[in-house]
mmCIF file of C-alpha atoms and ligand atoms in Angstrom:
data_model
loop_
_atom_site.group_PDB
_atom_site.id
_atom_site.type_symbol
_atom_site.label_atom_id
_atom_site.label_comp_id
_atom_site.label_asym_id
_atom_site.label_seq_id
_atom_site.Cartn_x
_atom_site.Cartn_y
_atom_site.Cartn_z
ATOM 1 C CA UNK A 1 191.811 63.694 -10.039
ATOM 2 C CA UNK A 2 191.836 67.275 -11.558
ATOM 3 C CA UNK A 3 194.224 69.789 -11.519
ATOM 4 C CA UNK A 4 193.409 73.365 -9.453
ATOM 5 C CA UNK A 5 194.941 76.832 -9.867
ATOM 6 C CA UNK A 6 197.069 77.268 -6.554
ATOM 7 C CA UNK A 7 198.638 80.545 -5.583
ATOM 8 C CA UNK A 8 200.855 80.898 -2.641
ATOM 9 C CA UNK A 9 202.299 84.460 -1.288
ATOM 10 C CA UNK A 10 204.044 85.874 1.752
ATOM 11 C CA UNK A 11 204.940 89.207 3.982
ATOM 12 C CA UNK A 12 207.381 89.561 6.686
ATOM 13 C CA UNK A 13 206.966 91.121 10.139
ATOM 14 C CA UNK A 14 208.115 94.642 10.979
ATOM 15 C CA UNK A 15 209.490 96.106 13.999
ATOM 16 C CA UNK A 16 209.792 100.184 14.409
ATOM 17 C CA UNK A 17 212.820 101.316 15.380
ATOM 18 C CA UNK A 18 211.871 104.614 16.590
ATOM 19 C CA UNK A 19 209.135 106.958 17.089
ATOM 20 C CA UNK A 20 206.095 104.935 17.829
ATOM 21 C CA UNK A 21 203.018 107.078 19.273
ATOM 22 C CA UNK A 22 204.791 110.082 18.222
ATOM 23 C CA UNK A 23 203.916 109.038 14.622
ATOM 24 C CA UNK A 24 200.278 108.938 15.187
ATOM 25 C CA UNK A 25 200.214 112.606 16.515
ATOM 26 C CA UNK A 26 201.949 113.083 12.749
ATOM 27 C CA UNK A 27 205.457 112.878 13.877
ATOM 28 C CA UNK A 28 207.850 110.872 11.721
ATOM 29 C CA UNK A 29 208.996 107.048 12.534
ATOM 30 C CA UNK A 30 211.361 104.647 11.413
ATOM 31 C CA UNK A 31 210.675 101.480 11.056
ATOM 32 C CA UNK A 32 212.359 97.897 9.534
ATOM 33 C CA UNK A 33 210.914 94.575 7.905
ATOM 34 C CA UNK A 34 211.387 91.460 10.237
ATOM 35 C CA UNK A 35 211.966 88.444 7.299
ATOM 36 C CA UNK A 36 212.917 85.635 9.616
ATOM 37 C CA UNK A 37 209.340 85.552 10.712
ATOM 38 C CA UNK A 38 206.410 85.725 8.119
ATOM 39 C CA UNK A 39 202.657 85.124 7.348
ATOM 40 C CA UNK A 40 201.831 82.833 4.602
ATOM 41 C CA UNK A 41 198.551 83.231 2.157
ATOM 42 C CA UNK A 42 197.125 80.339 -0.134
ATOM 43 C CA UNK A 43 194.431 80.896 -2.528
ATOM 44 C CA UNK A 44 192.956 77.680 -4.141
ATOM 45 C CA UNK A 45 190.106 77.468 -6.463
ATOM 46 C CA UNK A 46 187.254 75.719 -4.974
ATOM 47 C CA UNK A 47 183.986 73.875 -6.303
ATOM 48 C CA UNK A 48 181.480 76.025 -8.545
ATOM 49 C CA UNK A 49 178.855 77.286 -5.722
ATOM 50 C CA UNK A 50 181.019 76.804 -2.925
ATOM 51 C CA UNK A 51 181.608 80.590 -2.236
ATOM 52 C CA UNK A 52 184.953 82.021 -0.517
ATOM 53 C CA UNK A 53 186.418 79.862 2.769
ATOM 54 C CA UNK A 54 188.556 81.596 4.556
ATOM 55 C CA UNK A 55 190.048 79.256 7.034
ATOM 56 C CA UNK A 56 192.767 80.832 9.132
ATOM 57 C CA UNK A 57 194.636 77.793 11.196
ATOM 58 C CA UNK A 58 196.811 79.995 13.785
ATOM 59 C CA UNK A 59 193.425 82.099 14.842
ATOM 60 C CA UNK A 60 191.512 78.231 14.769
ATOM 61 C CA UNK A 61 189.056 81.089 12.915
ATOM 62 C CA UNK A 62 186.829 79.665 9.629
ATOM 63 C CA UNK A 63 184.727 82.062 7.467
ATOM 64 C CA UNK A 64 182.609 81.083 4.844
ATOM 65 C CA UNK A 65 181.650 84.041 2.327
ATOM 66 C CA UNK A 66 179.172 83.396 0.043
ATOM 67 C CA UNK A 67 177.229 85.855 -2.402
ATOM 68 C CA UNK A 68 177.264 89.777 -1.891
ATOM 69 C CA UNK A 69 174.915 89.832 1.242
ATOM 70 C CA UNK A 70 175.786 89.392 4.446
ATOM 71 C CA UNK A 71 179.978 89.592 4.284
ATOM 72 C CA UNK A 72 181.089 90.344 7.786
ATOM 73 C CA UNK A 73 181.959 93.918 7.597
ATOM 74 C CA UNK A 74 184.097 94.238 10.796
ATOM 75 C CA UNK A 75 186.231 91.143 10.447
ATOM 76 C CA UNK A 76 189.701 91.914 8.965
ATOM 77 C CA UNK A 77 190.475 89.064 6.814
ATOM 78 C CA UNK A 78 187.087 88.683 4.679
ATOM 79 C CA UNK A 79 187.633 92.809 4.874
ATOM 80 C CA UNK A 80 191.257 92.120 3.283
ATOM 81 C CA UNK A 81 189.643 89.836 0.744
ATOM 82 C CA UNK A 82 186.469 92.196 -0.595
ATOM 83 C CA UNK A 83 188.585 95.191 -0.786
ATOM 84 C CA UNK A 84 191.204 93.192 -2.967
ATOM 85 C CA UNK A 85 188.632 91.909 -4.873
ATOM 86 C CA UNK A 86 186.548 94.524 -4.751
ATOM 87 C CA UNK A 87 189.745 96.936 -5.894
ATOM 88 C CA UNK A 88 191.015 94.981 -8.999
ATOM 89 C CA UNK A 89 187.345 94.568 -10.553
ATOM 90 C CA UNK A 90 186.220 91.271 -9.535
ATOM 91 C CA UNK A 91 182.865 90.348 -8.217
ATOM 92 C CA UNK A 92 182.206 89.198 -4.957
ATOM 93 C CA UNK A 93 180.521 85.803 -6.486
ATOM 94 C CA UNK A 94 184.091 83.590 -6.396
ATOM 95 C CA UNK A 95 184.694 80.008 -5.178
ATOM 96 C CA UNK A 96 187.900 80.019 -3.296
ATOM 97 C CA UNK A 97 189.668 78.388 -0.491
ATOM 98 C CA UNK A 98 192.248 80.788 1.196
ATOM 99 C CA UNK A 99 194.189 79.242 4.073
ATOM 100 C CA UNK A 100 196.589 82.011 6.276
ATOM 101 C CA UNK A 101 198.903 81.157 8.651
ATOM 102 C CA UNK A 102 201.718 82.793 10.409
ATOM 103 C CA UNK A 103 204.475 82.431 12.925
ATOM 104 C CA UNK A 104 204.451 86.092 13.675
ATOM 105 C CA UNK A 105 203.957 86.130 17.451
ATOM 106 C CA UNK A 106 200.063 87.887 17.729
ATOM 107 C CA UNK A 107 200.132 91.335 19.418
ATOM 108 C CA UNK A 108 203.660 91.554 20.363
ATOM 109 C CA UNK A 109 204.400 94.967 17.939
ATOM 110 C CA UNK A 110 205.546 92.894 15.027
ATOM 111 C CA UNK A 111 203.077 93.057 12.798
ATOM 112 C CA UNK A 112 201.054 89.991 12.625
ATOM 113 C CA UNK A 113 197.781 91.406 11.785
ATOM 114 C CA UNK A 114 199.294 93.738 8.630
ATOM 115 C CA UNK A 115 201.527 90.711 7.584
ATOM 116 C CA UNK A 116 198.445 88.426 7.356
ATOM 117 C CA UNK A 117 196.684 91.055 5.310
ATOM 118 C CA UNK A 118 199.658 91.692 2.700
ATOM 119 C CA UNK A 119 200.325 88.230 2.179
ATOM 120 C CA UNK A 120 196.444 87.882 1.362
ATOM 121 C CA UNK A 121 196.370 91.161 -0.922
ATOM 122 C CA UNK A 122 199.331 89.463 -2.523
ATOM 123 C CA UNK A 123 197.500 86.037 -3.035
ATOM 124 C CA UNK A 124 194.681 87.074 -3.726
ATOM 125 C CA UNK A 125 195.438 89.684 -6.354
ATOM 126 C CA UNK A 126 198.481 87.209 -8.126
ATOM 127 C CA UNK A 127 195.555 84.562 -8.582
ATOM 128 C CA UNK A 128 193.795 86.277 -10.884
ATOM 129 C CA UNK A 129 196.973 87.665 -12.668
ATOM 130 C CA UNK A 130 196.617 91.113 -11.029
ATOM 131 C CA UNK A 131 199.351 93.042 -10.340
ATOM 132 C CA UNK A 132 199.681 95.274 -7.389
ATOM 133 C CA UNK A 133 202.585 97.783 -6.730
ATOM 134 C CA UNK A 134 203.871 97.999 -2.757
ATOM 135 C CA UNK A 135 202.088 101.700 -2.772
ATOM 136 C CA UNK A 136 198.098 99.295 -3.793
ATOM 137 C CA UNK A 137 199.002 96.628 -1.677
ATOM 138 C CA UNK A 138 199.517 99.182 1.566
ATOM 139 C CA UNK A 139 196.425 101.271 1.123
ATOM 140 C CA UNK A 140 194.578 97.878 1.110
ATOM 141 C CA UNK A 141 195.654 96.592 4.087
ATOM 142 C CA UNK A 142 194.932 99.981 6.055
ATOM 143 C CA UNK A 143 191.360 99.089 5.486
ATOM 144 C CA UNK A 144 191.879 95.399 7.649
ATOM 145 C CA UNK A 145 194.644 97.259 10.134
ATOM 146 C CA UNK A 146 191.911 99.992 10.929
ATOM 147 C CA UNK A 147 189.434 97.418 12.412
ATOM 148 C CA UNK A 148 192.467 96.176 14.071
ATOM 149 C CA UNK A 149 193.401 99.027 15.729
ATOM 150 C CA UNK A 150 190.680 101.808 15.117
ATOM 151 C CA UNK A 151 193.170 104.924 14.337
ATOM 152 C CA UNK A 152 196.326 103.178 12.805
ATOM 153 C CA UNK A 153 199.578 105.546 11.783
ATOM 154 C CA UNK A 154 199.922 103.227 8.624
ATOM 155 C CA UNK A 155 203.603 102.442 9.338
ATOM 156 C CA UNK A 156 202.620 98.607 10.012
ATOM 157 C CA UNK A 157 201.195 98.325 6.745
ATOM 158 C CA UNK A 158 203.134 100.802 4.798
ATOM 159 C CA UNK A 159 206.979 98.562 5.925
ATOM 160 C CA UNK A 160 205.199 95.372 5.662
ATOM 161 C CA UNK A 161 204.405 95.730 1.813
ATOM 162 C CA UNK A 162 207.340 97.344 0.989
ATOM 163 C CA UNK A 163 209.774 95.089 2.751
ATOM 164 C CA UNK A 164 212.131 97.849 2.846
ATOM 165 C CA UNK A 165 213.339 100.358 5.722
ATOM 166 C CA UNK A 166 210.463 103.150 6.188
ATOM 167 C CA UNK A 167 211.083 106.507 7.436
ATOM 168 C CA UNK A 168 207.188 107.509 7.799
ATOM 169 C CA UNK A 169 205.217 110.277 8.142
ATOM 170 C CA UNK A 170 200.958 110.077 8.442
ATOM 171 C CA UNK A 171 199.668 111.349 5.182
ATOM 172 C CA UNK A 172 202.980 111.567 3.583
ATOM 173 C CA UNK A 173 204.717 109.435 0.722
ATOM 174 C CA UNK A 174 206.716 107.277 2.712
ATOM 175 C CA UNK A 175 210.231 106.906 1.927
ATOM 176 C CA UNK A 176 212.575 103.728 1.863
ATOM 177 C CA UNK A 177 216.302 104.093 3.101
ATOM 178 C CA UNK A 178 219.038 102.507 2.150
ATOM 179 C CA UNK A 179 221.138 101.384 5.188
ATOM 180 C CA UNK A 180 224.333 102.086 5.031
ATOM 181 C CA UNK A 181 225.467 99.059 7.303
ATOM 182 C CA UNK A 182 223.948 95.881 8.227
ATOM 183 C CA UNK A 183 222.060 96.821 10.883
ATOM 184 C CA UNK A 184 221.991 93.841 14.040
ATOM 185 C CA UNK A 185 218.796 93.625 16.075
ATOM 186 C CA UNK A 186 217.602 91.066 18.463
ATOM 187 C CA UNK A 187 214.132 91.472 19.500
ATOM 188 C CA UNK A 188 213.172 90.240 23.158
ATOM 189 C CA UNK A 189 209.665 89.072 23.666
ATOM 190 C CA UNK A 190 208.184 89.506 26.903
ATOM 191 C CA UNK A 191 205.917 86.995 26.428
ATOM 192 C CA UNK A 192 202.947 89.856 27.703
ATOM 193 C CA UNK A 193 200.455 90.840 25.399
ATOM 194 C CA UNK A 194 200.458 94.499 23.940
ATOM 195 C CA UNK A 195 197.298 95.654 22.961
ATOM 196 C CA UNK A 196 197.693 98.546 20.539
ATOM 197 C CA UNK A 197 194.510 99.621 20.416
ATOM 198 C CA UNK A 198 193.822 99.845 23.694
ATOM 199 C CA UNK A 199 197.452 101.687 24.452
ATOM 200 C CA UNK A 200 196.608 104.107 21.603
ATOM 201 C CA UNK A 201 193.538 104.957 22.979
ATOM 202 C CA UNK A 202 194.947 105.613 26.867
ATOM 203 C CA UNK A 203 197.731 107.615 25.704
ATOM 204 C CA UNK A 204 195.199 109.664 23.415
ATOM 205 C CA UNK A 205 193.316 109.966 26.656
ATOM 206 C CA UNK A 206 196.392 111.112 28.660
ATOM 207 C CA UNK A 207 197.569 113.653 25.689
ATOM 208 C CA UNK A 208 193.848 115.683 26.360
ATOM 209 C CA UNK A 209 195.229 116.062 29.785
ATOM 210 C CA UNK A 210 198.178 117.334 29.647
ATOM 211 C CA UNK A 211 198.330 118.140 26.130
ATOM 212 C CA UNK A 212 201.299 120.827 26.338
ATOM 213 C CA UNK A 213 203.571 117.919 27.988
ATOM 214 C CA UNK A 214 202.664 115.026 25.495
ATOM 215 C CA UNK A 215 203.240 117.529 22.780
ATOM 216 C CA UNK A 216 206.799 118.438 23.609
ATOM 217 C CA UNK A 217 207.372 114.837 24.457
ATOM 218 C CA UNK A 218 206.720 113.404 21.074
ATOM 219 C CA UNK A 219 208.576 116.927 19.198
ATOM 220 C CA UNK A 220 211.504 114.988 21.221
ATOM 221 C CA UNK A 221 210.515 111.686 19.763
ATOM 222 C CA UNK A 222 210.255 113.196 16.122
ATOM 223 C CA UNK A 223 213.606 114.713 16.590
ATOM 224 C CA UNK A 224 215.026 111.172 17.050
ATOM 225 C CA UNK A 225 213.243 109.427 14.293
ATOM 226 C CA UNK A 226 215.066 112.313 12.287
ATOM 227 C CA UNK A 227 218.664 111.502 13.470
ATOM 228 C CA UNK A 228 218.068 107.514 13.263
ATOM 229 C CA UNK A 229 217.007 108.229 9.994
ATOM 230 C CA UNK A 230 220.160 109.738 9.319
ATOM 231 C CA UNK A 231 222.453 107.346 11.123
ATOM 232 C CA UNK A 232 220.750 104.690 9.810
ATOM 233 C CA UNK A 233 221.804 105.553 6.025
ATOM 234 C CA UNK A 234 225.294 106.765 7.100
ATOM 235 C CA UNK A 235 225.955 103.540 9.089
ATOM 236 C CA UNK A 236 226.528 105.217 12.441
ATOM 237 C CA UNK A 237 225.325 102.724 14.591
ATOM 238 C CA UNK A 238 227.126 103.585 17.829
ATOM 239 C CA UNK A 239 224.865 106.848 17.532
ATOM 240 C CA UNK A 240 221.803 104.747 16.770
ATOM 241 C CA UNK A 241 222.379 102.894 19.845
ATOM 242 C CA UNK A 242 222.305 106.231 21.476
ATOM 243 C CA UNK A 243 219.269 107.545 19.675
ATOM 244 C CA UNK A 244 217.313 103.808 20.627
ATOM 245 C CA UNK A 245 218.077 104.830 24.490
ATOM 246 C CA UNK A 246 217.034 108.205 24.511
ATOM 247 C CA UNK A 247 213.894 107.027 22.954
ATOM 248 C CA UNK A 248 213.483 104.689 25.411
ATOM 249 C CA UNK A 249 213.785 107.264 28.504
ATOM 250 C CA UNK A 250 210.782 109.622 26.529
ATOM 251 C CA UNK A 251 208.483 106.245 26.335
ATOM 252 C CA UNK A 252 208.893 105.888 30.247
ATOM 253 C CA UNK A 253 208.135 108.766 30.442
ATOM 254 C CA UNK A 254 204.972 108.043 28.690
ATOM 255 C CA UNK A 255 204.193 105.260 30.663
ATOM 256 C CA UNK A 256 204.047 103.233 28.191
ATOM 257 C CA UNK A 257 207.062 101.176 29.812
ATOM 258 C CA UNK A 258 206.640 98.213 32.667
ATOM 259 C CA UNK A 259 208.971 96.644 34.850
ATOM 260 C CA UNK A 260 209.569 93.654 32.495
ATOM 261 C CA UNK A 261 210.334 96.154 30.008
ATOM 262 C CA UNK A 262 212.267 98.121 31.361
ATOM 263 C CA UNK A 263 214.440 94.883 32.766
ATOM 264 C CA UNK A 264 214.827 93.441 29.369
ATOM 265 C CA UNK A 265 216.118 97.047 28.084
ATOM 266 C CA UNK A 266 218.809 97.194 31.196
ATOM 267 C CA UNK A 267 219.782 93.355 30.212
ATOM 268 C CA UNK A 268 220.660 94.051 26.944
ATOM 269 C CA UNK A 269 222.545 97.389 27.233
ATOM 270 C CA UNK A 270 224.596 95.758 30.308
ATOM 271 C CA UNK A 271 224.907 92.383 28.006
ATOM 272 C CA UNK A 272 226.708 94.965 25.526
ATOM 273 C CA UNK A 273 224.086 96.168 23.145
ATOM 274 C CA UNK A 274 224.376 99.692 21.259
ATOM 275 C CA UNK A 275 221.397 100.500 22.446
ATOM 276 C CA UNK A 276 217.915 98.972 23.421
ATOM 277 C CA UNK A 277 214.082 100.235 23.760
ATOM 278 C CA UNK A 278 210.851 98.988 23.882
ATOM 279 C CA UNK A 279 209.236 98.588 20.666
ATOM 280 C CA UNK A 280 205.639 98.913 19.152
ATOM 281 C CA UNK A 281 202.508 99.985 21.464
ATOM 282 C CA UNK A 282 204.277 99.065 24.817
ATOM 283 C CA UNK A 283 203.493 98.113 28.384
ATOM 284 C CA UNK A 284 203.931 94.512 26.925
ATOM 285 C CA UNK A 285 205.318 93.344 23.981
ATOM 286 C CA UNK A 286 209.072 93.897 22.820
ATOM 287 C CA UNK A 287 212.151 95.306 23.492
ATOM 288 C CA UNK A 288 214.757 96.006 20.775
ATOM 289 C CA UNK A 289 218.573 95.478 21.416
ATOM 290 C CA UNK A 290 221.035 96.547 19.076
ATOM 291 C CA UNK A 291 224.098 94.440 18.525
ATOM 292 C CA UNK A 292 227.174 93.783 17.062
ATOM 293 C CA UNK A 293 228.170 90.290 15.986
ATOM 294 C CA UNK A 294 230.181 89.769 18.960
ATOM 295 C CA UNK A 295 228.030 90.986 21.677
ATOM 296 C CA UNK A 296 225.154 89.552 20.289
ATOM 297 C CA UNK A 297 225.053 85.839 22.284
ATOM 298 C CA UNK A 298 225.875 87.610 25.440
ATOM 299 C CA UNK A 299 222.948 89.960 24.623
ATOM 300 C CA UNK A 300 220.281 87.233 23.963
ATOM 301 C CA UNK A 301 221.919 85.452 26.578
ATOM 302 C CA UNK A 302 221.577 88.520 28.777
ATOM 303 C CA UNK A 303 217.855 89.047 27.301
ATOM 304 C CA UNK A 304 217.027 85.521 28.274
ATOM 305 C CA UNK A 305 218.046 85.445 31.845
ATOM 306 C CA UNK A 306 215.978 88.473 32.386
ATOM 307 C CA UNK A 307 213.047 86.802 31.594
ATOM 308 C CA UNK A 308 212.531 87.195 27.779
ATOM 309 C CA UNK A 309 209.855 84.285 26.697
ATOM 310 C CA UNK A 310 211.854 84.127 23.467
ATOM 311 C CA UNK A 311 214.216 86.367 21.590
ATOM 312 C CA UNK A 312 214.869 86.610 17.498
ATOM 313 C CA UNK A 313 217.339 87.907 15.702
ATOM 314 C CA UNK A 314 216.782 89.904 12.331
ATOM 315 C CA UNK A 315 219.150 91.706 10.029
ATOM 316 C CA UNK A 316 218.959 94.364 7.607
ATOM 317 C CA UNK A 317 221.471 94.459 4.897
ATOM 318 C CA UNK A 318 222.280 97.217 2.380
ATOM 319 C CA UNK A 319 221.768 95.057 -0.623
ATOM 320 C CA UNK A 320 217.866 95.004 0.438
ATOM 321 C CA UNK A 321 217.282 98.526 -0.824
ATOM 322 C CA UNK A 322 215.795 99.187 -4.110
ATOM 323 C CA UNK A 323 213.036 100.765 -6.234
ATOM 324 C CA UNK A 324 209.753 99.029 -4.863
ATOM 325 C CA UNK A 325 207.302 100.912 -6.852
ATOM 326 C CA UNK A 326 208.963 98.836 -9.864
ATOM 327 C CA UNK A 327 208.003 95.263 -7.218
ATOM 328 C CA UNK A 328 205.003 94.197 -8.497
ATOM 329 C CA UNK A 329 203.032 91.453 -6.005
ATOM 330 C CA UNK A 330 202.667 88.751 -9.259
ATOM 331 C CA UNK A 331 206.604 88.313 -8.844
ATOM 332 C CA UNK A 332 206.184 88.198 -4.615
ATOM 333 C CA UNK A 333 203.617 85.334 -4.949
ATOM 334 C CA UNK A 334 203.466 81.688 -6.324
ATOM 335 C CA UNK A 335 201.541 80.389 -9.112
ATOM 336 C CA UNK A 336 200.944 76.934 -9.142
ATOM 337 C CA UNK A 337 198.823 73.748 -10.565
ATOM 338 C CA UNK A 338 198.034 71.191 -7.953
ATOM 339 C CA UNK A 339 196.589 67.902 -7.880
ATOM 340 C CA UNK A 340 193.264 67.444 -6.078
HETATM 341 O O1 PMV B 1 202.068 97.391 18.321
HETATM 342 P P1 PMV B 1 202.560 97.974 17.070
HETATM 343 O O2 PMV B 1 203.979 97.773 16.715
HETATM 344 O O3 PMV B 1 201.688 97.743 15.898
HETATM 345 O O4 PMV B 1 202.634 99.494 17.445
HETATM 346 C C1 PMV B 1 201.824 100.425 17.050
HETATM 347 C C2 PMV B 1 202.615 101.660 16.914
HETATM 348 C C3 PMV B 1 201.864 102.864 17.393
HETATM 349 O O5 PMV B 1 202.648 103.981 17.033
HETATM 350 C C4 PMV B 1 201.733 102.825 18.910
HETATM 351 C C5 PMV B 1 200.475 102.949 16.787
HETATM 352 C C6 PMV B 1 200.456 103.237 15.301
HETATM 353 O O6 PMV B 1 199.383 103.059 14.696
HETATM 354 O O7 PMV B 1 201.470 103.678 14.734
#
């Protein structure tokens, strides 16, 4: 029995508050780590000669990489694993065994496709002693989240490895917030799938229609993410609420809403929630309902009854706000000697 080099790292899911769409016609958005659900990457040193594994247990998906040629160049985990590689001056020629595996519900707007790839960045890099700040870690992912979703805003990637509250522009520094009160959400899954590519790409058909409408639409949008932005750091959630609704009326009008939808969202503002929209890509998905401590069983009760599959609840806290260029990824991942 030897002893291998074991390194074990993590990244949350995200939900966006406000502003989706809108943000990828370079409005801002605001957007919030989900912790209570995460994706989970190990990176294990494996036999001389037996290349890279990549074995991915929730996807039932197992890649084996070996040598320079002939690395799949549209799959997004071995992409994820060159361009960290690639990025902190390794060569291509490793043995490894990296295992991912996540309980972030797959295509439901929460970020289970950039979680995957940060917690592999993160694994990847910390096993060879490299340290990445948030900022490195983000512009890697992009590469995996653009064969995801062919024109991605960056907000999935850019909350997910900063674990912080985003307020984010396309092509701009993104900026953290500090919330000013602990912010309550419970997140209703439909249980429908919400396929963001192929959403983007009918409302980007719809916008060279009528592109006067869409454009006034999303000025709208941008005008929220502004105010939540604000609210959100002042603690004004009553106007939050308010903002979340509004937001919700402009994505109907988007049709980018369903009937499911759109019942979940009447639930939870009847149940007693501040406010509640769909979330993410739409016409599946989630809806976002937020709460108070007090209303918040009648809300999930409320979300429930109306045919949610499954609802979670996630906090943000004002403690969680710091500096996270200063976060490097060796102190968000595991080092560790196992017996094999
Ligand atoms: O499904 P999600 O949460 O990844 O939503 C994507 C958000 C969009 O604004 C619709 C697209 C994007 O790239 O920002």
């Amino acid at each position: 029995m030897g002893l291998r080099q074991v390194t074990v790292a993590y990244a949350p899911g995200k939900i966006i508050l406000v502003g989706e769409h809108a943000v990828v016609y370079g409005r801002p958005a605001v957007a919030v780590p989900v912790t209570q659900v995460r994706a989970q990457a190990t990176v294990g040193d494996a036999g001389k000669g037996q290349g890279i594994t990549i074995v991915a247990t929730d996807l039932g998906q197992r890649l084996l990489l070996r040598g320079e040629e002939g690395w799949p160049s549209e799959d997004p985990l071995a992409t994820t694993v060159i361009a960290t590689l690639k990025y902190v001056g390794l060569s291509l020629e490793q043995d490894l065994t990296i295992t991912v595996k996540s309980d972030i519900p797959i295509a439901r707007g929460l970020g289970s496709g950039a979680a995957v790839s940060t917690a592999m960045v993160r694994a990847v890099a910390a096993h060879f002693s490299r340290n990445l700040s948030p900022q490195e870690v983000s512009q890697l992912v992009y590469e995996a989240e653009r064969l995801h979703h062919g024109t991605p805003s960056g907000i999935d990637n850019t909350v997910i490895a900063h674990e912080r509250p985003v307020y984010f522009v396309q092509g701009q520094t993104p900026q953290t917030l500090a919330v000013g009160r602990t912010l309550r959400l419970l997140i209703g899954d439909t249980g429908e799938p919400s396929p963001t590519k192929a959403v983007v790409g009918a409302v980007r058909r719809q916008w060279r229609r009528s592109q006067g409408r869409y454009e006034s639409i999303f000025d709208e949008i941008g005008e929220i993410a502004l105010r939540v932005r604000r609210s959100l750091e002042e603690g004004d959630i009553a106007e939050m609420g308010r903002l979340m609704n509004e937001n919700h009326q402009l994505l109907r009008e988007l049709d980018l809403s369903s009937p499911l939808l759109d019942s979940l969202v009447t639930a939870a503002r009847d149940g007693g929630a501040l406010g509640a929209k769909l979330s993410g890509a739409g016409r599946g998905g989630n809806v976002i309902a937020l709460v108070t401590e007090e209303v918040r069983p009648e809300v999930e009760r409320a979300l429930l009854s109306a045919g949610a599959e499954r609802v979670i609840g996630t906090e943000v806290s004002p403690g969680r706000e710091g500096s996270p260029s200063m976060e490097m990824s060796g102190k968000l991942a595991r080092r560790d000697r196992r017996a094999v």
